[in-house]
mmCIF file of C-alpha atoms in Angstrom:
data_model
loop_
_atom_site.group_PDB
_atom_site.id
_atom_site.type_symbol
_atom_site.label_atom_id
_atom_site.label_comp_id
_atom_site.label_asym_id
_atom_site.label_seq_id
_atom_site.Cartn_x
_atom_site.Cartn_y
_atom_site.Cartn_z
ATOM 1 C CA ALA V 14 -15.784 55.325 -1.078
ATOM 2 C CA VAL V 15 -14.423 53.939 -4.385
ATOM 3 C CA ALA V 16 -17.029 51.584 -4.930
ATOM 4 C CA THR V 17 -19.714 54.493 -4.681
ATOM 5 C CA GLU V 18 -17.700 57.295 -6.455
ATOM 6 C CA GLU V 19 -18.169 56.600 -10.047
ATOM 7 C CA PRO V 20 -15.423 59.010 -11.281
ATOM 8 C CA VAL V 21 -13.004 57.567 -8.543
ATOM 9 C CA LEU V 22 -13.593 53.984 -9.811
ATOM 10 C CA ILE V 23 -13.322 54.911 -13.560
ATOM 11 C CA SER V 24 -9.885 56.485 -12.802
ATOM 12 C CA LEU V 25 -8.604 53.675 -10.526
ATOM 13 C CA LEU V 26 -10.002 50.397 -12.727
ATOM 14 C CA PRO V 27 -6.949 49.897 -14.502
ATOM 15 C CA ALA V 28 -4.517 50.046 -11.697
ATOM 16 C CA LEU V 29 -6.885 47.750 -9.796
ATOM 17 C CA VAL V 30 -5.952 44.959 -11.709
ATOM 18 C CA SER V 31 -2.573 45.582 -12.851
ATOM 19 C CA SER V 32 -0.737 46.548 -9.303
ATOM 20 C CA GLU V 33 0.187 44.554 -6.512
ATOM 21 C CA GLY V 34 -0.127 45.635 -2.825
ATOM 22 C CA ARG V 35 -2.937 45.638 -0.460
ATOM 23 C CA LEU V 36 -5.589 44.903 -3.308
ATOM 24 C CA TRP V 37 -7.111 41.720 -1.310
ATOM 25 C CA SER V 38 -8.417 44.254 1.254
ATOM 26 C CA LEU V 39 -9.295 46.759 -1.015
ATOM 27 C CA GLY V 40 -11.178 44.010 -3.096
ATOM 28 C CA GLU V 41 -13.114 43.322 0.359
ATOM 29 C CA GLY V 42 -13.845 47.104 0.682
ATOM 30 C CA LEU V 43 -15.187 47.347 -2.700
ATOM 31 C CA LEU V 44 -17.545 44.669 -2.047
ATOM 32 C CA ASP V 45 -18.924 46.866 1.441
ATOM 33 C CA GLY V 46 -19.256 49.618 -0.639
ATOM 34 C CA THR V 47 -21.367 48.358 -3.528
ATOM 35 C CA THR V 48 -25.140 47.992 -4.061
ATOM 36 C CA ASP V 49 -24.571 45.824 -6.897
ATOM 37 C CA THR V 50 -22.299 42.867 -6.475
ATOM 38 C CA ALA V 51 -22.694 41.182 -9.819
ATOM 39 C CA ALA V 52 -22.181 44.570 -11.796
ATOM 40 C CA LEU V 53 -19.149 45.703 -9.978
ATOM 41 C CA TRP V 54 -17.797 42.151 -10.504
ATOM 42 C CA ASN V 55 -18.150 42.344 -14.000
ATOM 43 C CA ARG V 56 -16.682 45.856 -14.383
ATOM 44 C CA LEU V 57 -13.544 44.353 -12.496
ATOM 45 C CA VAL V 58 -13.201 41.553 -14.779
ATOM 46 C CA ALA V 59 -13.803 43.840 -17.813
ATOM 47 C CA ALA V 60 -10.927 46.072 -16.875
ATOM 48 C CA LEU V 61 -8.665 42.893 -16.381
ATOM 49 C CA SER V 62 -9.696 41.811 -20.044
ATOM 50 C CA ALA V 63 -8.899 45.231 -21.280
ATOM 51 C CA THR V 64 -5.438 45.080 -19.866
ATOM 52 C CA GLU V 65 -2.536 43.818 -21.498
ATOM 53 C CA GLU V 66 -1.759 40.210 -20.774
ATOM 54 C CA SER V 67 1.707 40.483 -19.471
ATOM 55 C CA LEU V 68 0.500 43.247 -16.926
ATOM 56 C CA ARG V 69 -2.986 41.601 -15.400
ATOM 57 C CA LYS V 70 -2.732 41.011 -11.760
ATOM 58 C CA PRO V 71 -6.271 40.000 -10.383
ATOM 59 C CA HIS V 72 -5.361 40.247 -6.693
ATOM 60 C CA VAL V 73 -8.324 42.607 -6.101
ATOM 61 C CA LEU V 74 -10.791 39.952 -7.561
ATOM 62 C CA ARG V 75 -9.310 37.486 -4.934
ATOM 63 C CA GLY V 76 -10.089 39.787 -1.986
ATOM 64 C CA PHE V 77 -13.937 40.755 -3.363
ATOM 65 C CA LEU V 78 -14.604 36.814 -3.968
ATOM 66 C CA SER V 79 -12.904 35.882 -0.320
ATOM 67 C CA ALA V 80 -15.584 38.756 1.347
ATOM 68 C CA LEU V 81 -18.371 37.789 -1.027
ATOM 69 C CA HIS V 82 -18.267 34.045 0.074
ATOM 70 C CA ALA V 83 -18.602 34.869 3.749
ATOM 71 C CA LYS V 84 -21.665 37.462 2.684
ATOM 72 C CA ASP V 85 -23.305 35.416 -0.174
ATOM 73 C CA PRO V 86 -21.590 31.978 -0.725
ATOM 74 C CA ALA V 87 -24.059 31.142 -3.350
ATOM 75 C CA LEU V 88 -23.260 33.927 -5.664
ATOM 76 C CA ALA V 89 -19.485 33.495 -4.905
ATOM 77 C CA THR V 90 -19.912 29.946 -6.033
ATOM 78 C CA ALA V 91 -21.637 31.089 -9.230
ATOM 79 C CA LEU V 92 -18.807 33.452 -10.056
ATOM 80 C CA LEU V 93 -16.357 30.709 -9.590
ATOM 81 C CA ASP V 94 -18.045 28.359 -11.747
ATOM 82 C CA SER V 95 -18.395 31.032 -14.486
ATOM 83 C CA SER V 96 -14.612 31.579 -14.055
ATOM 84 C CA VAL V 97 -13.677 28.094 -15.278
ATOM 85 C CA GLU V 98 -14.632 28.925 -18.849
ATOM 86 C CA HIS V 99 -14.515 32.666 -19.224
ATOM 87 C CA GLU V 100 -12.361 34.027 -21.770
ATOM 88 C CA THR V 101 -10.122 35.866 -19.706
ATOM 89 C CA LEU V 102 -10.647 34.372 -16.055
ATOM 90 C CA THR V 103 -9.942 30.721 -17.194
ATOM 91 C CA TYR V 104 -6.266 31.391 -17.172
ATOM 92 C CA TRP V 105 -6.450 32.745 -13.466
ATOM 93 C CA TYR V 106 -9.103 30.413 -12.337
ATOM 94 C CA PRO V 107 -7.055 28.390 -9.629
ATOM 95 C CA PHE V 108 -5.704 31.598 -8.584
ATOM 96 C CA LEU V 109 -9.107 32.645 -7.660
ATOM 97 C CA GLN V 110 -10.499 29.375 -6.308
ATOM 98 C CA VAL V 111 -7.722 29.668 -3.517
ATOM 99 C CA ALA V 112 -9.516 32.904 -2.400
ATOM 100 C CA ILE V 113 -11.791 30.772 -0.459
ATOM 101 C CA ALA V 114 -11.691 27.138 1.217
ATOM 102 C CA LEU V 115 -11.955 24.125 -1.250
ATOM 103 C CA ASP V 116 -15.513 22.299 -0.433
ATOM 104 C CA HIS V 117 -17.048 19.463 -2.671
ATOM 105 C CA GLU V 118 -18.221 21.840 -5.425
ATOM 106 C CA GLY V 119 -14.792 23.494 -5.545
ATOM 107 C CA VAL V 120 -12.922 20.269 -5.976
ATOM 108 C CA ALA V 121 -15.485 19.109 -8.813
ATOM 109 C CA ARG V 122 -14.869 22.687 -10.154
ATOM 110 C CA LEU V 123 -10.917 22.008 -10.243
ATOM 111 C CA LYS V 124 -11.501 18.465 -12.189
ATOM 112 C CA ARG V 125 -13.667 20.120 -14.868
ATOM 113 C CA SER V 126 -11.070 23.107 -15.153
ATOM 114 C CA LEU V 127 -8.265 20.482 -15.691
ATOM 115 C CA ALA V 128 -10.598 18.527 -17.996
ATOM 116 C CA LEU V 129 -11.028 21.497 -20.063
ATOM 117 C CA GLY V 130 -7.203 22.043 -20.348
ATOM 118 C CA LYS V 131 -7.345 25.834 -20.892
ATOM 119 C CA THR V 132 -5.698 26.780 -17.823
ATOM 120 C CA PRO V 133 -1.838 26.297 -17.616
ATOM 121 C CA ALA V 134 -0.084 24.019 -15.273
ATOM 122 C CA HIS V 135 2.122 26.337 -13.663
ATOM 123 C CA MET V 136 -1.078 28.187 -12.386
ATOM 124 C CA PHE V 137 -2.139 25.061 -10.316
ATOM 125 C CA LYS V 138 0.774 25.700 -8.146
ATOM 126 C CA CYS V 139 -1.008 28.184 -6.000
ATOM 127 C CA LEU V 140 -2.954 24.884 -4.662
ATOM 128 C CA ALA V 141 0.702 23.957 -3.003
ATOM 129 C CA TYR V 142 0.552 26.678 -0.570
ATOM 130 C CA GLY V 143 -1.534 27.987 2.367
ATOM 131 C CA ARG V 144 -2.706 24.389 2.971
ATOM 132 C CA ALA V 145 -5.214 24.672 0.263
ATOM 133 C CA THR V 146 -5.559 21.262 -0.693
ATOM 134 C CA ASP V 147 -5.836 20.128 3.164
ATOM 135 C CA PRO V 148 -9.696 19.964 2.882
ATOM 136 C CA ILE V 149 -9.439 17.678 -0.394
ATOM 137 C CA PRO V 150 -10.174 14.125 0.169
ATOM 138 C CA ALA V 151 -7.186 11.944 -0.699
ATOM 139 C CA LEU V 152 -9.022 9.936 -3.564
ATOM 140 C CA ASP V 153 -9.757 13.080 -5.212
ATOM 141 C CA LEU V 154 -6.360 14.856 -4.667
ATOM 142 C CA LYS V 155 -4.818 11.804 -6.271
ATOM 143 C CA GLU V 156 -6.808 12.246 -9.339
ATOM 144 C CA ILE V 157 -6.150 15.952 -9.520
ATOM 145 C CA VAL V 158 -2.530 15.689 -8.890
ATOM 146 C CA LEU V 159 -1.969 13.029 -11.473
ATOM 147 C CA MET V 160 -3.886 15.082 -14.085
ATOM 148 C CA ILE V 161 -1.721 17.969 -13.428
ATOM 149 C CA ALA V 162 1.590 15.640 -13.680
ATOM 150 C CA GLY V 163 0.079 14.566 -17.416
ATOM 151 C CA MET V 164 0.112 18.350 -18.393
ATOM 152 C CA GLN V 165 2.811 19.945 -20.151
ATOM 153 C CA SER V 166 5.186 21.458 -17.557
ATOM 154 C CA GLY V 167 2.985 20.037 -15.095
ATOM 155 C CA TYR V 168 5.099 17.359 -13.448
ATOM 156 C CA ASP V 169 7.097 19.595 -10.789
ATOM 157 C CA VAL V 170 3.653 21.485 -9.973
ATOM 158 C CA ALA V 171 2.268 18.093 -9.051
ATOM 159 C CA VAL V 172 5.282 16.812 -7.127
ATOM 160 C CA GLU V 173 4.983 20.184 -4.994
ATOM 161 C CA MET V 174 1.420 19.998 -4.548
ATOM 162 C CA LEU V 175 1.746 16.572 -3.283
ATOM 163 C CA THR V 176 4.844 17.176 -1.123
ATOM 164 C CA MET V 177 3.366 20.390 0.610
ATOM 165 C CA ARG V 178 0.018 18.117 1.334
ATOM 166 C CA LEU V 179 2.306 15.382 3.137
ATOM 167 C CA HIS V 180 3.938 17.811 4.900
ATOM 168 C CA SER V 181 0.745 19.325 6.240
ATOM 169 C CA ASP V 182 -0.689 16.108 7.224
ATOM 170 C CA LYS V 183 2.633 15.075 8.984
ATOM 171 C CA GLU V 184 2.191 18.537 11.010
ATOM 172 C CA ARG V 185 -1.239 17.564 11.858
ATOM 173 C CA LYS V 186 -0.184 14.192 13.095
ATOM 174 C CA GLU V 187 -2.456 12.815 10.365
ATOM 175 C CA PRO V 188 -1.690 9.282 9.035
ATOM 176 C CA ILE V 189 -0.484 9.470 5.255
ATOM 177 C CA ALA V 190 -3.543 7.966 3.210
ATOM 178 C CA GLN V 191 -2.711 4.967 1.022
ATOM 179 C CA GLU V 192 -4.190 7.041 -2.165
ATOM 180 C CA LEU V 193 -1.654 9.734 -1.444
ATOM 181 C CA VAL V 194 1.357 6.882 -1.036
ATOM 182 C CA ASP V 195 0.046 5.482 -4.293
ATOM 183 C CA THR V 196 0.305 8.884 -6.059
ATOM 184 C CA GLY V 197 3.884 9.384 -4.782
ATOM 185 C CA CYS V 198 4.719 6.073 -6.134
ATOM 186 C CA GLU V 199 3.221 6.919 -9.393
ATOM 187 C CA LEU V 200 5.040 10.231 -9.553
ATOM 188 C CA LEU V 201 8.527 8.585 -8.869
ATOM 189 C CA ARG V 202 7.634 6.175 -11.528
ATOM 190 C CA GLN V 203 7.200 9.187 -13.871
ATOM 191 C CA LEU V 204 10.402 10.881 -12.976
ATOM 192 C CA SER V 205 12.540 11.287 -16.067
ATOM 193 C CA PHE V 206 15.745 12.856 -14.933
ATOM 194 C CA ALA V 207 15.381 15.700 -17.691
ATOM 195 C CA THR V 208 15.966 18.665 -15.365
ATOM 196 C CA LYS V 209 18.637 19.402 -12.742
ATOM 197 C CA ASN V 210 16.984 21.255 -9.736
ATOM 198 C CA ASP V 211 18.079 21.237 -6.043
ATOM 199 C CA ARG V 212 14.594 22.440 -5.192
ATOM 200 C CA GLU V 213 13.100 19.696 -7.375
ATOM 201 C CA ASP V 214 15.310 17.200 -6.042
ATOM 202 C CA TYR V 215 14.594 17.903 -2.360
ATOM 203 C CA ARG V 216 11.013 17.446 -2.716
ATOM 204 C CA ILE V 217 11.456 14.105 -4.622
ATOM 205 C CA GLY V 218 13.883 13.012 -2.157
ATOM 206 C CA ALA V 219 10.610 13.779 0.358
ATOM 207 C CA LEU V 220 8.403 11.881 -1.565
ATOM 208 C CA ALA V 221 10.662 8.823 -1.679
ATOM 209 C CA LYS V 222 10.927 8.780 2.403
ATOM 210 C CA ASP V 223 7.170 9.120 2.869
ATOM 211 C CA CYS V 224 5.557 6.972 -0.101
ATOM 212 C CA LEU V 225 8.194 4.301 -0.779
ATOM 213 C CA THR V 226 6.464 1.645 1.732
ATOM 214 C CA GLY V 227 5.646 -1.938 1.747
ATOM 215 C CA ASP V 228 6.286 -4.184 -1.495
ATOM 216 C CA GLN V 229 5.213 -1.483 -3.807
ATOM 217 C CA GLY V 230 8.009 1.031 -2.295
ATOM 218 C CA ALA V 231 10.454 -1.582 -2.835
ATOM 219 C CA ALA V 232 9.546 -2.167 -6.679
ATOM 220 C CA VAL V 233 9.519 1.586 -7.315
ATOM 221 C CA ALA V 234 12.951 1.856 -5.349
ATOM 222 C CA THR V 235 14.628 -0.801 -7.348
ATOM 223 C CA ALA V 236 13.385 0.469 -10.807
ATOM 224 C CA LEU V 237 14.059 4.045 -9.865
ATOM 225 C CA CYS V 238 17.777 3.244 -8.839
ATOM 226 C CA ALA V 239 18.120 1.378 -12.228
ATOM 227 C CA LYS V 240 16.813 4.382 -14.170
ATOM 228 C CA LEU V 241 19.015 6.793 -12.732
ATOM 229 C CA LYS V 242 22.224 4.401 -13.060
ATOM 230 C CA ALA V 243 21.263 4.470 -16.624
ATOM 231 C CA ALA V 244 20.806 7.962 -17.048
ATOM 232 C CA VAL V 245 24.176 8.787 -15.186
ATOM 233 C CA THR V 246 25.963 6.118 -17.356
ATOM 234 C CA THR V 247 24.659 7.816 -20.685
ATOM 235 C CA TYR V 248 25.472 11.131 -19.291
ATOM 236 C CA LYS V 249 21.754 11.912 -19.274
ATOM 237 C CA THR V 250 22.260 13.666 -16.026
ATOM 238 C CA ASN V 251 24.672 13.420 -13.034
ATOM 239 C CA ALA V 252 24.311 11.677 -9.647
ATOM 240 C CA PHE V 253 25.423 14.926 -8.165
ATOM 241 C CA TYR V 254 22.211 16.647 -8.856
ATOM 242 C CA HIS V 255 20.189 13.616 -7.263
ATOM 243 C CA ASP V 256 21.659 13.283 -3.696
ATOM 244 C CA ASP V 257 18.229 14.180 -2.008
ATOM 245 C CA LEU V 258 16.716 11.490 -3.870
ATOM 246 C CA LEU V 259 19.398 8.748 -3.234
ATOM 247 C CA VAL V 260 19.002 9.611 0.503
ATOM 248 C CA GLY V 261 15.517 9.416 0.536
ATOM 249 C CA LEU V 262 15.751 5.862 -1.379
ATOM 250 C CA PHE V 263 18.188 4.649 0.702
ATOM 251 C CA SER V 264 15.961 5.821 3.973
ATOM 252 C CA ALA V 265 12.995 4.491 2.845
ATOM 253 C CA GLN V 266 14.078 0.860 0.955
ATOM 254 C CA PRO V 267 17.925 0.295 1.703
ATOM 255 C CA GLY V 268 17.846 -3.204 0.257
ATOM 256 C CA ALA V 269 15.971 -2.445 -2.480
ATOM 257 C CA ALA V 270 17.817 0.663 -3.298
ATOM 258 C CA LEU V 271 21.254 -1.268 -2.908
ATOM 259 C CA HIS V 272 19.749 -4.172 -5.406
ATOM 260 C CA GLY V 273 18.654 -1.400 -7.883
ATOM 261 C CA LEU V 274 21.505 0.522 -7.802
ATOM 262 C CA CYS V 275 24.546 -1.799 -7.214
ATOM 263 C CA GLY V 276 23.010 -5.301 -7.820
ATOM 264 C CA GLY V 277 24.073 -7.749 -10.667
ATOM 265 C CA ASP V 278 27.363 -8.496 -12.254
ATOM 266 C CA THR V 279 30.916 -6.619 -11.647
ATOM 267 C CA LYS V 280 29.873 -4.342 -14.433
ATOM 268 C CA GLU V 281 26.492 -3.185 -12.792
ATOM 269 C CA LEU V 282 28.285 -2.754 -9.428
ATOM 270 C CA ASP V 283 30.724 -0.677 -10.688
ATOM 271 C CA ARG V 284 28.049 1.594 -12.279
ATOM 272 C CA GLY V 285 26.222 1.735 -9.249
ATOM 273 C CA ILE V 286 29.544 2.886 -7.116
ATOM 274 C CA ARG V 287 30.048 5.432 -9.637
ATOM 275 C CA VAL V 288 26.837 6.857 -9.166
ATOM 276 C CA LEU V 289 27.520 6.992 -5.337
ATOM 277 C CA ARG V 290 30.755 8.294 -5.752
ATOM 278 C CA ASP V 291 29.695 11.232 -7.834
ATOM 279 C CA VAL V 292 27.039 12.374 -5.339
ATOM 280 C CA GLY V 293 30.030 14.079 -3.755
ATOM 281 C CA SER V 294 30.480 15.264 -0.392
ATOM 282 C CA ARG V 295 27.162 16.948 0.332
ATOM 283 C CA LYS V 296 24.956 13.962 1.039
ATOM 284 C CA HIS V 297 26.019 10.421 1.965
ATOM 285 C CA PRO V 298 23.424 8.224 0.981
ATOM 286 C CA LEU V 299 24.723 4.916 2.247
ATOM 287 C CA ALA V 300 24.979 6.609 5.972
ATOM 288 C CA ALA V 301 20.992 6.119 5.695
ATOM 289 C CA VAL V 302 21.218 2.243 5.507
ATOM 290 C CA PRO V 303 21.482 0.542 8.901
ATOM 291 C CA GLU V 304 24.596 -1.282 9.440
ATOM 292 C CA ALA V 305 23.235 -4.640 9.848
ATOM 293 C CA GLU V 306 21.466 -4.013 6.515
ATOM 294 C CA LEU V 307 24.496 -3.180 4.771
ATOM 295 C CA LEU V 308 26.821 -5.855 5.814
ATOM 296 C CA ARG V 309 24.003 -8.444 5.347
ATOM 297 C CA TRP V 310 24.185 -7.232 1.631
ATOM 298 C CA CYS V 311 27.775 -7.093 1.196
ATOM 299 C CA ASP V 312 27.771 -10.926 2.599
ATOM 300 C CA GLN V 313 25.828 -11.995 -0.262
ATOM 301 C CA ALA V 314 28.928 -11.447 -2.751
ATOM 302 C CA PRO V 315 31.615 -10.592 0.063
ATOM 303 C CA ARG V 316 34.561 -10.687 -2.469
ATOM 304 C CA SER V 317 33.214 -7.990 -5.035
ATOM 305 C CA ARG V 318 30.761 -6.108 -2.614
ATOM 306 C CA TYR V 319 33.042 -5.337 0.549
ATOM 307 C CA PRO V 320 36.021 -3.794 -1.481
ATOM 308 C CA ALA V 321 33.372 -1.962 -4.136
ATOM 309 C CA LEU V 322 31.573 -0.163 -0.907
ATOM 310 C CA ALA V 323 34.510 0.449 0.661
ATOM 311 C CA CYS V 324 35.235 3.264 -1.685
ATOM 312 C CA VAL V 325 31.835 5.033 -0.806
ATOM 313 C CA ILE V 326 31.050 4.359 3.075
ATOM 314 C CA THR V 327 31.937 7.101 5.316
ATOM 315 C CA VAL V 328 35.328 5.890 6.746
ATOM 316 C CA ILE V 329 36.518 8.263 9.160
ATOM 317 C CA GLU V 330 34.237 10.478 11.738
ATOM 318 C CA GLN V 331 35.202 13.933 13.466
ATOM 319 C CA VAL V 332 34.028 14.068 17.048
ATOM 320 C CA LYS V 333 34.193 17.519 18.490
ATOM 321 C CA ASP V 334 37.579 17.864 20.248
ATOM 322 C CA LYS V 335 38.810 14.754 19.848
ATOM 323 C CA PRO V 336 40.969 13.391 17.273
ATOM 324 C CA PRO V 337 39.369 11.642 13.986
ATOM 325 C CA ARG V 338 38.440 8.134 14.501
ATOM 326 C CA TRP V 339 37.036 5.025 12.110
ATOM 327 C CA THR V 340 33.198 4.853 11.992
ATOM 328 C CA SER V 341 31.742 1.632 13.110
ATOM 329 C CA VAL V 342 30.751 0.502 9.707
ATOM 330 C CA ALA V 343 34.423 0.845 8.220
ATOM 331 C CA LEU V 344 35.436 -1.014 11.576
ATOM 332 C CA ARG V 345 32.857 -3.904 10.667
ATOM 333 C CA PHE V 346 34.137 -3.915 6.953
ATOM 334 C CA LEU V 347 37.523 -4.698 8.133
ATOM 335 C CA GLU V 348 36.227 -7.533 10.485
ATOM 336 C CA ARG V 349 33.986 -9.221 7.597
ATOM 337 C CA ALA V 350 35.645 -8.546 4.627
ATOM 338 C CA PRO V 351 37.432 -11.629 2.792
ATOM 339 C CA ASP V 352 40.645 -9.819 2.631
ATOM 340 C CA PRO V 353 40.775 -6.896 4.916
#
């Protein structure tokens, strides 16, 4: 009815592109009611363009596109193509793109949008949700994620996109493609410790667990531990903000993480222990290290490493309805240390 009754459409157009609510459904209904699809689309876009930037909400356009793609995919594709460089829609392009499932043309369109550089990085965040990236081949997703990571304020968006795709692949019991592993390693190499955010640290820790495999993963883990230690030493950050990252590193590459964080001379060992101590009580990174691995590492320099790590291992465990007791690793330390 709104699509066919001109006075009603005219009166509602400003609200249709500046409101929230069931605008997706209304967009679908507008397509069902119109006799001139392209003309109605252009009117909606014109209304959006005439709206103050801070008030624009193109949800109705998404519903319109979704319904149109089911009815006339060629026209829907043409409208998305034109939105990539449209003066108003270029800002919203990723938000519009996820109204339909990504296919080969959609992937190419995303790359073109990124190459043009007219859409801010945060708008690509919508690709992280609703399994939007599931249809994207791993090699293409690697290119897209790393392009976003290279944009201003794009790193966190890239990390969120990749972690959500990895989560989806694991839920579907799909093996993680090597291209995605490589992408995760590259994002971890780029980590700067410039921001302090629990949610970001959780995602970074998940990336470490999933992607730091094999020799490449070991090299990245060693370098990242050294970078974190340097950042903590120079007060650029505090280890407290990176507990999930440390758990991820020690879970995926315990030997490499120990070497990167606590290897070297006594001074470097002390700096690494400081990092582990500063993590606080929320997480215990060394608990992720197999006991045999931890003992083997300490045995390489027992007089310095056993007393140093004794400060940061979990010494006491509480079992329900029983008195506190020594942990297994603490007892092994007492047995093997040169000076118990």
